[in-house]
Amino acid sequence: RLLVALLGLLLFVASIAIRGYHYPFGNQALQLPFVQVVRDPSLYPHDPLVATLSAYCSWYWVAVAHLGGDDPAGLLLVLFLLTNAGRLVAAAGVARAMFPQSRLAPWAAAALWAMGPRPLMDAGALMSPYAEQSATAVVFLLWAFQALLGDRPLWWALCFAAGFLLNPMYGVY
């Protein structure tokens, strides 16, 4: 068990070392004003982007606004770390569900995801170097896939719904 924990920790640290962590970064330039407006609706009264907040498709940033206080930097770091760990666990779980006889498959899948595969969508990264809803959606959708493979319909429905609510476009794919 100690070896498993150490290998898991090594993959977790490696994935963060490879990718790094940035705040504020990327789409957060658009999303952090949403957080501010949820906390204080009088901000940016004539901003056309902020006017779209009521139609924003992800609840992630509204939750950050309510849970993160006036400065969500600490919460976003925690969310980034949880998403990163969840992604490795989810990748290993999918591999375990697909290859139940293999002891190597879960480690290989977690290692692959720790090293940062480059897909065509999500700006070429399944895990961004900052906290955001798309990478978190990938974690829930991987858990949903694992539940589907393991014939666990309730867990599939819950994880798929969470992934879809985080990023509807990913849920459709």
mmCIF file of C-alpha atoms in Angstrom, residues 80-171:
data_model
loop_
_atom_site.group_PDB
_atom_site.id
_atom_site.type_symbol
_atom_site.label_atom_id
_atom_site.label_comp_id
_atom_site.label_asym_id
_atom_site.label_seq_id
_atom_site.Cartn_x
_atom_site.Cartn_y
_atom_site.Cartn_z
ATOM 1 C CA PHE A 80 -6.840 22.700 -9.534
ATOM 2 C CA LEU A 81 -5.156 20.184 -7.227
ATOM 3 C CA LEU A 82 -8.376 18.205 -6.712
ATOM 4 C CA THR A 83 -9.057 18.164 -10.457
ATOM 5 C CA ASN A 84 -5.514 17.023 -11.159
ATOM 6 C CA ALA A 85 -5.746 14.190 -8.630
ATOM 7 C CA GLY A 86 -9.237 13.267 -9.820
ATOM 8 C CA ARG A 87 -8.047 13.050 -13.406
ATOM 9 C CA LEU A 88 -5.312 10.556 -12.523
ATOM 10 C CA VAL A 89 -7.692 8.455 -10.419
ATOM 11 C CA ALA A 90 -10.328 8.551 -13.171
ATOM 12 C CA ALA A 91 -7.851 7.526 -15.884
ATOM 13 C CA ALA A 92 -6.657 4.617 -13.749
ATOM 14 C CA GLY A 93 -10.267 3.631 -13.046
ATOM 15 C CA VAL A 94 -11.195 3.584 -16.723
ATOM 16 C CA ALA A 95 -8.148 1.436 -17.499
ATOM 17 C CA ARG A 96 -9.027 -0.910 -14.628
ATOM 18 C CA ALA A 97 -12.604 -1.214 -15.949
ATOM 19 C CA MET A 98 -11.397 -1.887 -19.491
ATOM 20 C CA PHE A 99 -8.617 -4.317 -18.523
ATOM 21 C CA PRO A 100 -9.647 -5.841 -15.180
ATOM 22 C CA GLN A 101 -6.972 -8.551 -15.303
ATOM 23 C CA SER A 102 -4.116 -6.106 -15.812
ATOM 24 C CA ARG A 103 -2.213 -4.661 -12.874
ATOM 25 C CA LEU A 104 -0.216 -2.409 -15.200
ATOM 26 C CA ALA A 105 -3.071 -0.796 -17.160
ATOM 27 C CA PRO A 106 -4.247 1.586 -14.389
ATOM 28 C CA TRP A 107 -0.690 2.802 -13.783
ATOM 29 C CA ALA A 108 -0.019 3.212 -17.504
ATOM 30 C CA ALA A 109 -3.225 5.222 -17.950
ATOM 31 C CA ALA A 110 -2.482 7.444 -14.959
ATOM 32 C CA ALA A 111 1.093 7.956 -16.165
ATOM 33 C CA LEU A 112 -0.100 8.853 -19.668
ATOM 34 C CA TRP A 113 -2.502 11.435 -18.291
ATOM 35 C CA ALA A 114 0.093 12.757 -15.855
ATOM 36 C CA MET A 115 2.446 13.441 -18.743
ATOM 37 C CA GLY A 116 -0.163 15.531 -20.556
ATOM 38 C CA PRO A 117 -1.674 14.046 -23.713
ATOM 39 C CA ARG A 118 -2.549 16.621 -26.372
ATOM 40 C CA PRO A 119 -6.044 16.215 -27.870
ATOM 41 C CA LEU A 120 -7.570 18.353 -30.600
ATOM 42 C CA MET A 121 -10.048 20.130 -28.312
ATOM 43 C CA ASP A 122 -9.607 22.193 -25.135
ATOM 44 C CA ALA A 123 -6.690 24.176 -26.569
ATOM 45 C CA GLY A 124 -4.763 20.950 -27.025
ATOM 46 C CA ALA A 125 -4.688 19.971 -23.341
ATOM 47 C CA LEU A 126 -6.971 17.809 -21.240
ATOM 48 C CA MET A 127 -5.628 19.511 -18.144
ATOM 49 C CA SER A 128 -5.028 23.229 -18.218
ATOM 50 C CA PRO A 129 -2.358 24.830 -16.023
ATOM 51 C CA TYR A 130 -5.082 26.676 -14.106
ATOM 52 C CA ALA A 131 -8.429 25.925 -12.460
ATOM 53 C CA GLU A 132 -11.361 25.915 -14.874
ATOM 54 C CA GLN A 133 -14.531 24.028 -15.680
ATOM 55 C CA SER A 134 -13.451 22.094 -18.794
ATOM 56 C CA ALA A 135 -10.695 20.068 -17.124
ATOM 57 C CA THR A 136 -13.043 19.352 -14.230
ATOM 58 C CA ALA A 137 -15.707 18.200 -16.708
ATOM 59 C CA VAL A 138 -13.211 15.741 -18.204
ATOM 60 C CA VAL A 139 -12.726 14.166 -14.758
ATOM 61 C CA PHE A 140 -16.460 13.640 -14.254
ATOM 62 C CA LEU A 141 -16.909 12.337 -17.794
ATOM 63 C CA LEU A 142 -14.084 9.843 -17.276
ATOM 64 C CA TRP A 143 -15.745 8.690 -14.057
ATOM 65 C CA ALA A 144 -19.017 8.379 -15.999
ATOM 66 C CA PHE A 145 -17.291 6.235 -18.621
ATOM 67 C CA GLN A 146 -15.799 4.057 -15.883
ATOM 68 C CA ALA A 147 -19.271 3.659 -14.342
ATOM 69 C CA LEU A 148 -20.723 2.761 -17.732
ATOM 70 C CA LEU A 149 -18.085 0.079 -18.218
ATOM 71 C CA GLY A 150 -18.694 -1.207 -14.688
ATOM 72 C CA ASP A 151 -22.476 -1.386 -15.100
ATOM 73 C CA ARG A 152 -23.174 1.201 -12.389
ATOM 74 C CA PRO A 153 -26.038 3.246 -13.906
ATOM 75 C CA LEU A 154 -26.694 5.586 -10.973
ATOM 76 C CA TRP A 155 -23.015 6.580 -10.660
ATOM 77 C CA TRP A 156 -22.906 6.974 -14.466
ATOM 78 C CA ALA A 157 -25.921 9.293 -14.399
ATOM 79 C CA LEU A 158 -24.536 11.422 -11.558
ATOM 80 C CA CYS A 159 -21.053 11.764 -13.051
ATOM 81 C CA PHE A 160 -22.352 12.380 -16.561
ATOM 82 C CA ALA A 161 -24.756 15.036 -15.284
ATOM 83 C CA ALA A 162 -21.959 16.783 -13.355
ATOM 84 C CA GLY A 163 -19.651 16.662 -16.398
ATOM 85 C CA PHE A 164 -22.401 17.937 -18.661
ATOM 86 C CA LEU A 165 -23.265 20.784 -16.284
ATOM 87 C CA LEU A 166 -19.604 21.785 -16.107
ATOM 88 C CA ASN A 167 -19.161 21.828 -19.878
ATOM 89 C CA PRO A 168 -22.205 20.948 -22.028
ATOM 90 C CA MET A 169 -20.109 20.786 -25.199
ATOM 91 C CA TYR A 170 -17.929 18.041 -23.704
ATOM 92 C CA GLY A 171 -21.018 16.224 -22.467
#
